[in-house]
XYZ file of C-alpha atoms in Angstrom:
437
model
C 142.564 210.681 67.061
C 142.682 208.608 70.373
C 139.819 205.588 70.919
C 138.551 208.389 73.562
C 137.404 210.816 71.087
C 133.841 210.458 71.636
C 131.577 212.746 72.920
C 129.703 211.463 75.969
C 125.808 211.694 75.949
C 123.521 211.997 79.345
C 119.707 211.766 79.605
C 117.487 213.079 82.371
C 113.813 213.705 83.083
C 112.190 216.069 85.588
C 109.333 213.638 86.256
C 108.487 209.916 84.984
C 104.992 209.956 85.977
C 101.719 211.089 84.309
C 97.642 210.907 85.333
C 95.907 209.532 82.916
C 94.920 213.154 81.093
C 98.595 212.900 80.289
C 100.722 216.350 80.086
C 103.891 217.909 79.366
C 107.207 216.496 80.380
C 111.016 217.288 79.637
C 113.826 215.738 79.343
C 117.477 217.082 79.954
C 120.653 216.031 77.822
C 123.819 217.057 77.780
C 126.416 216.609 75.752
C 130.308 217.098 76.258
C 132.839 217.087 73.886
C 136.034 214.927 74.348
C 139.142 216.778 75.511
C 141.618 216.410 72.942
C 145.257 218.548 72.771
C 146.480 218.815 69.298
C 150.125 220.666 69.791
C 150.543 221.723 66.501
C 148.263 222.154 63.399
C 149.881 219.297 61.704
C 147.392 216.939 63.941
C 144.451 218.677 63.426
C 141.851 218.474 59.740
C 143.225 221.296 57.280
C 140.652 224.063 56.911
C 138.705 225.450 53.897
C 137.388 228.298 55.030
C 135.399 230.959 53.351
C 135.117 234.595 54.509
C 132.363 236.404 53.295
C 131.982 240.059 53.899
C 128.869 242.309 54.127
C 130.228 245.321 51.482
C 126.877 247.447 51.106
C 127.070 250.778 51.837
C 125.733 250.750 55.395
C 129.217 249.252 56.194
C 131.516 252.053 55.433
C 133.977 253.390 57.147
C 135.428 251.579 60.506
C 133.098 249.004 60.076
C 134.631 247.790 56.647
C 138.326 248.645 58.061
C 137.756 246.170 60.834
C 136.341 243.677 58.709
C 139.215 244.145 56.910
C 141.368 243.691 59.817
C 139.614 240.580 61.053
C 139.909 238.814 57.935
C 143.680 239.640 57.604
C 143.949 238.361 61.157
C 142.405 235.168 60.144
C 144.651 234.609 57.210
C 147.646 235.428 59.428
C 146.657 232.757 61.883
C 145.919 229.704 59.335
C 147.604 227.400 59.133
C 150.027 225.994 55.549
C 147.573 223.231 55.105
C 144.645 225.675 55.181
C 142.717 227.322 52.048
C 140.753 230.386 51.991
C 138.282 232.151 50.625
C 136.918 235.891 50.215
C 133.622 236.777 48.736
C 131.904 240.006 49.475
C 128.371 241.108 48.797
C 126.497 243.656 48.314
C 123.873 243.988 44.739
C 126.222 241.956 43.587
C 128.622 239.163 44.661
C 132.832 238.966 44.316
C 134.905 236.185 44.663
C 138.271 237.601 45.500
C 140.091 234.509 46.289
C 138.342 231.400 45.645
C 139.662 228.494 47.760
C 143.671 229.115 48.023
C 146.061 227.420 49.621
C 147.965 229.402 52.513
C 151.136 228.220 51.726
C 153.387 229.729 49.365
C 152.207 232.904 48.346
C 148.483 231.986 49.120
C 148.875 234.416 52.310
C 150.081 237.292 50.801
C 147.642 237.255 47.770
C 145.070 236.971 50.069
C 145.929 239.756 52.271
C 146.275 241.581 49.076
C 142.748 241.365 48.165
C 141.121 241.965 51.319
C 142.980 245.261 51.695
C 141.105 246.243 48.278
C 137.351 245.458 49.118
C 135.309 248.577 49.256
C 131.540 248.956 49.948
C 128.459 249.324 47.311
C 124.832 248.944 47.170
C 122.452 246.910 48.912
C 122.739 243.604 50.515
C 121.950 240.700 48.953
C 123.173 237.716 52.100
C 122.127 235.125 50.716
C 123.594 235.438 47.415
C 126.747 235.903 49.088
C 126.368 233.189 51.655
C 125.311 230.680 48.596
C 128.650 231.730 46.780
C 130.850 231.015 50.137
C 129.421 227.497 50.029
C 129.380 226.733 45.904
C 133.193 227.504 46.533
C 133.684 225.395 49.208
C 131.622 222.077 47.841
C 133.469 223.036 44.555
C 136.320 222.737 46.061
C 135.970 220.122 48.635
C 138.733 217.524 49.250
C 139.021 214.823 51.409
C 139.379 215.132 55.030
C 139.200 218.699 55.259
C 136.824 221.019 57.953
C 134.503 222.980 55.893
C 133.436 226.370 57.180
C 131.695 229.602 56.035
C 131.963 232.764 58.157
C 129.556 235.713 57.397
C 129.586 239.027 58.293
C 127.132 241.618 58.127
C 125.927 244.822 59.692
C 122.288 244.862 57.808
C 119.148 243.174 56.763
C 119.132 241.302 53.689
C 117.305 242.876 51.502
C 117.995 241.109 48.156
C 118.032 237.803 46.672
C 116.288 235.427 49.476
C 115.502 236.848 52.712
C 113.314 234.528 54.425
C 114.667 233.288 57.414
C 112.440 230.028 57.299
C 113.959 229.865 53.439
C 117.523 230.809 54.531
C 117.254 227.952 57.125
C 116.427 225.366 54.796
C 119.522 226.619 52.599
C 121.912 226.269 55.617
C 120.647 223.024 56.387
C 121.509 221.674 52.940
C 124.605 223.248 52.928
C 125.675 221.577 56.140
C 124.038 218.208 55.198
C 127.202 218.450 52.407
C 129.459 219.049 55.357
C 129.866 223.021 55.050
C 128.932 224.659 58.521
C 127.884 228.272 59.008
C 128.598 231.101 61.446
C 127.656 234.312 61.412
C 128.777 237.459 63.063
C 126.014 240.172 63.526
C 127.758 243.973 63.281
C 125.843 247.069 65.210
C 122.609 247.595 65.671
C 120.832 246.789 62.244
C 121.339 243.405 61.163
C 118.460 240.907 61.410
C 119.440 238.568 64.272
C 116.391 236.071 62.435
C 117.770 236.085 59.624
C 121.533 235.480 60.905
C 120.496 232.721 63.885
C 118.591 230.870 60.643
C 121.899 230.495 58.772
C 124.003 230.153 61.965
C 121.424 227.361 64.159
C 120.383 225.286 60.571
C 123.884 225.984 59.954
C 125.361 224.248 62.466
C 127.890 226.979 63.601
C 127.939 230.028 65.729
C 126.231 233.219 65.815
C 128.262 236.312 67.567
C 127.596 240.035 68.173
C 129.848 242.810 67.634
C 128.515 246.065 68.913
C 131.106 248.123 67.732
C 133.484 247.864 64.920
C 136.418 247.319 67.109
C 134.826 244.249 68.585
C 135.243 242.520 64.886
C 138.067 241.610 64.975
C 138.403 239.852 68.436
C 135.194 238.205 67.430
C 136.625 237.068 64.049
C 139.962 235.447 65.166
C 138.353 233.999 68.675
C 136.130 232.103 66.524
C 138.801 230.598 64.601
C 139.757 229.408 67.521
C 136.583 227.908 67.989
C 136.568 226.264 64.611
C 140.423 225.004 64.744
C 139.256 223.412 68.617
C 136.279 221.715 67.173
C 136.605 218.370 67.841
C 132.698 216.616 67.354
C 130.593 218.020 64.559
C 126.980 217.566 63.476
C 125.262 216.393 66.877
C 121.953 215.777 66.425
C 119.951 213.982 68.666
C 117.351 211.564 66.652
C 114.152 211.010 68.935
C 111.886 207.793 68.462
C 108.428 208.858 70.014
C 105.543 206.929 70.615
C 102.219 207.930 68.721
C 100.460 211.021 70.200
C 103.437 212.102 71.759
C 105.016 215.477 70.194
C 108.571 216.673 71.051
C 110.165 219.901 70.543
C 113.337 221.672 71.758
C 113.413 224.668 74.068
C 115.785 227.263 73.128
C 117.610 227.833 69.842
C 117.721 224.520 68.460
C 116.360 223.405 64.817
C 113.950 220.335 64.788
C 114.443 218.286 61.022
C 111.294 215.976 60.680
C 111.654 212.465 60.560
C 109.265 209.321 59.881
C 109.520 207.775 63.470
C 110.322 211.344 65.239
C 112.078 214.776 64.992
C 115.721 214.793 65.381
C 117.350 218.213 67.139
C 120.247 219.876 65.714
C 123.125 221.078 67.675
C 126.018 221.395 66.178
C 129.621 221.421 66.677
C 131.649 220.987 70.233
C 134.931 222.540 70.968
C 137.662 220.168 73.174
C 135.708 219.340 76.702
C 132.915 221.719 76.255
C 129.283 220.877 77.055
C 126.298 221.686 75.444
C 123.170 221.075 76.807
C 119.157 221.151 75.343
C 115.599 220.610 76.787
C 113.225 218.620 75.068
C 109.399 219.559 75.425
C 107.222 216.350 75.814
C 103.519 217.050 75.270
C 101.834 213.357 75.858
C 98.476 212.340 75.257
C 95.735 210.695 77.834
C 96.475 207.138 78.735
C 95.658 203.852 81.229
C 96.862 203.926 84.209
C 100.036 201.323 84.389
C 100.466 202.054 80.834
C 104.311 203.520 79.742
C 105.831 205.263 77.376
C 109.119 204.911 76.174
C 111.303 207.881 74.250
C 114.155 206.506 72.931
C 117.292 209.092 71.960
C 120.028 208.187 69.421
C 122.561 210.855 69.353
C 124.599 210.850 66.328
C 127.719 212.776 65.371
C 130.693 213.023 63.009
C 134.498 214.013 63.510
C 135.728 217.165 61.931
C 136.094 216.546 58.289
C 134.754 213.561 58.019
C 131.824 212.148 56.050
C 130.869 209.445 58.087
C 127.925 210.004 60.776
C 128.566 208.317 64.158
C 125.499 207.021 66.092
C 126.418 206.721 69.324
C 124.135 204.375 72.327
C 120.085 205.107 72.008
C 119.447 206.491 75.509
C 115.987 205.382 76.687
C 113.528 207.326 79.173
C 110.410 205.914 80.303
C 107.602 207.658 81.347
C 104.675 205.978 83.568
C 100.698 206.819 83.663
C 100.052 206.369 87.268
C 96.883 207.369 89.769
C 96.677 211.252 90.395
C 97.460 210.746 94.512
C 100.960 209.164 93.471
C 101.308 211.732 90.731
C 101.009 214.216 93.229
C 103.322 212.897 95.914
C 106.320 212.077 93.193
C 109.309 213.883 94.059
C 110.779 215.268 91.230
C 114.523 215.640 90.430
C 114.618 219.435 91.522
C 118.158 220.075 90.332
C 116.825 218.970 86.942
C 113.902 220.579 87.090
C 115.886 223.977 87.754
C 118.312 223.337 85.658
C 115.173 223.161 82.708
C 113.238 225.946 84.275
C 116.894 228.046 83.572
C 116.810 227.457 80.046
C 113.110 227.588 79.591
C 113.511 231.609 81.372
C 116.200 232.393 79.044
C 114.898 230.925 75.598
C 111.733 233.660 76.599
C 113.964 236.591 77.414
C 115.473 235.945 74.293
C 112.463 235.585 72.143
C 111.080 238.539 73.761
C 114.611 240.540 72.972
C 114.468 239.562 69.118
C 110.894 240.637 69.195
C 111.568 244.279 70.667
C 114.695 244.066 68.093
C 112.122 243.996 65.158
C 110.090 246.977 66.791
C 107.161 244.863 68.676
C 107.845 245.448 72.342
C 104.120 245.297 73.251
C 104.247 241.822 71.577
C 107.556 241.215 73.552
C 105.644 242.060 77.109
C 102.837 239.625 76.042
C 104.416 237.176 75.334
C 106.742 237.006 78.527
C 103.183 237.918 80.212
C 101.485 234.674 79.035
C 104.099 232.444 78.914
C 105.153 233.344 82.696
C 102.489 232.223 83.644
C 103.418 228.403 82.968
C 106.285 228.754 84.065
C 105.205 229.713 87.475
C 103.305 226.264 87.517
C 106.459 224.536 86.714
C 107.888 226.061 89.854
C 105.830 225.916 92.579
C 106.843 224.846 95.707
C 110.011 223.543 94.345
C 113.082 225.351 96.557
C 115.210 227.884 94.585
C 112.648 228.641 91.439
C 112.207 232.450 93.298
C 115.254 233.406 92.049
C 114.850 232.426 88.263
C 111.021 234.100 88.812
C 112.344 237.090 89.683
C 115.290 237.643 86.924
C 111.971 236.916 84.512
C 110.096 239.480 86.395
C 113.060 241.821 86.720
C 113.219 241.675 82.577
C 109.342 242.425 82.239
C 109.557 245.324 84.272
C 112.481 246.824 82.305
C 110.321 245.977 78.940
C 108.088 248.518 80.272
C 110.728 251.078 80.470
C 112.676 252.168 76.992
C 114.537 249.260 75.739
C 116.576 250.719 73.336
C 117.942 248.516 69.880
C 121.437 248.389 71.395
C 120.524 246.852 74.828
C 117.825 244.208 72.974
C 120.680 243.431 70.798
C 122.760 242.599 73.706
C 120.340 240.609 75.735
C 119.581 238.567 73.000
C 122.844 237.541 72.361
C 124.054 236.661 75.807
C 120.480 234.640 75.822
C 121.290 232.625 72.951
C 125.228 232.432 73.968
C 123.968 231.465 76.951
C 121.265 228.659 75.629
C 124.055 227.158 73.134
C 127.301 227.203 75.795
C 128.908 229.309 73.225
C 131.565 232.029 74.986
C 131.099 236.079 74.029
C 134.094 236.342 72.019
C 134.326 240.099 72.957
C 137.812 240.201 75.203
C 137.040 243.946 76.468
C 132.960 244.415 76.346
C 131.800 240.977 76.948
C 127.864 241.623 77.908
C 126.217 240.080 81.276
C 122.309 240.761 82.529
C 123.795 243.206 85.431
C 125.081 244.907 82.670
C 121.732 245.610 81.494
C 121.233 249.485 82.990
C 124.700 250.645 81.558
C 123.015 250.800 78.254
C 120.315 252.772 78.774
């Protein structure tokens, strides 16, 4: 790679200055991903990738022949330096391919056996998911992009199914360089359980609404994979004591001694991702300061090695209330944080009415509204985000059906990451939301 392969890292806060009861605070980074052109495959890591397909019973029919025909897809478009995997799951788990190499007659042996899975039983994901990444640490060699794809239509229910549990599997699985996406099928699957693989993961989690979507969903996130260019960004915060920090949106936190550090995974060429961080700070003297230092770190596809990149450095300043009062804020970054903060609650409220509690859904959005209101007064152009927010309430309290919660959570959370619908023909957008009553 060139000496300009680094991602670039940009820190800014919404306010700097607190009264002496102290309060809540954010800071907004974003992160873009070099731009780098690779013309053939040749110049890019090889790939050892695992496909590992839901196969209970719930999956029958078109859903399993797409499956089928994504993962053939993905074979066809590897490259000769690539090695797959194919592992389906249902009670039980089947390697069909462990870890071959595309060239030669890797491809065709591999086609072979993914145009003889068949469904059965339950569905035990983990189990699966765990044998997807055995296979790949087994297997690992040098230099090569490590990546587990699952798909699934249902909820686990064998083996672990946890979500907190699952996350804590994905994070050790990634912490041994083997990333995670997930592709959620229909209506039924558990989007917790599938974001907690996908976000500890550090991949990608997609939604394909009908079985013809699979497939464009499969091979457009190869693409994704064979374009990632930065891996493993994490952003390693050094607060003072009393000060707590969390992320808005869907973002893991890993707990460190001096501070939490945020996951965010991998970057395609030139894309940007971008994450809120919640500052809650305690009382303090007027004239006093405190400083939150930021240490991104990342790694190159592949690679072992973690990159830290510069420690960006925001200080905050405890000041009298009538200067408090008169600072003038950065009001693109404050809507730019108010955004994110309106769609990370539209999404939690969507995953809620997902698992059947839309009355816990419209109280939620109902108290948390509230505070976001604060955030926005009298700042020009916070109307508009007030009244998408509003707009969603109003439709909780009409019949949100599965389908449509399914689909506003995902274009929150696509949304929230920077992540594109894969979907070519029935991408999903909020002014969608009526055709799918």
């Amino acid at each position: 790679m060139k000496t300009n392969d680094h991602p670039v890292f940009r820190a800014r806060t919404d306010r700097r200055l607190l009264t002496d009861r102290g309060g809540v605070r954010h800071i907004l980074v974003d992160v873009t991903a070099p731009e780098i052109t690779r013309p053939d495959d040749a110049e890019r890591p090889p790939l050892d990738l695992a496909l590992v397909i839901d196969a209970s019973g719930s999956m029958s029919g078109p859903s399993l022949e797409a499956a089928r025909q994504a993962a053939t897809g993905v074979v066809a478009a590897m490259g000769p330096h690539d090695r797959i995997t194919v592992i389906s799951f249902a009670d039980d788990v089947q390697t069909h391919v462990a870890s071959l190499p595309i060239a030669d007659q890797g491809r065709t042996t591999a086609t072979r056996a993914i145009a003889k899975l068949t469904t059965r039983g339950c569905t035990d994901l983990c189990g699966g998911w765990q044998a997807g990444v055995t296979t790949l640490t087994d297997h690992a060699r040098d230099g090569a992009q490590r990546r587990v794809v699952v798909l699934s239509d249902g909820h686990a229910n064998r083996g672990v199914v946890d979500p907190e549990q699952l996350g804590l599997e994905a994070a050790a699985a990634l912490a041994k360089g083997v990333a995670t996406t997930c592709v959620g099928i229909g209506e039924h699957y558990s989007t917790t359980q599938l974001a907690a693989l996908c976000e500890h993961g550090g991949g990608n989690l997609h939604h394909a609404a009908r079985p013809e979507e699979i497939v464009e969903v499969v091979c457009g996130e190869l693409g994704q994979i064979l374009t990632t260019v930065v891996e493993g960004v994490a952003l390693e915060l050094n607060v003072p004591s009393g000060v707590s920090a969390e992320a808005v949106g869907p973002f893991p936190t890993r707990e460190r001694s001096d501070g939490p550090a945020i996951e965010l995974g991998g970057l395609t060429s030139g894309a940007t991702r971008r994450v809120v961080v919640r500052l809650r700070c305690p009382e303090g003297v007027n004239g006093d300061r405190l400083s939150v230092l930021i240490t991104p770190t990342w790694r190159r596809p592949g690679a072992d090695e973690v990159i830290r990149a510069e420690t960006l450095a925001i200080e905050l300043l405890y000041a009298p209330v009538e200067e408090v009062a008169t600072e003038c804020p950065d009001i693109q970054v404050c809507l730019e944080i108010a955004e994110t903060w309106q769609r990370d609650m539209i999404r939690q409220a969507s995953v809620m009415v997902e698992e059947g509690d839309r009355e816990g859904a419209a109280g939620f959005v109902d108290e948390m509204r509230g505070e976001l209101e604060d955030y926005l007064r009298d700042l020009p152009g916070g109307e508009e985000i007030l009244e998408r927010l509003q707009w969603f309430r109003m439709r909780l309290d009409r019949s949100m059906t599965i389908r449509l919660a399914k689909e506003v959570s995902s274009c929150m959370y696509q949304l929230s990451r920077s992540t594109p619908d894969l979907r070519e023909h029935h991408s999903f957008k909020m002014e969608d939301i009526d055709r799918l009553d």
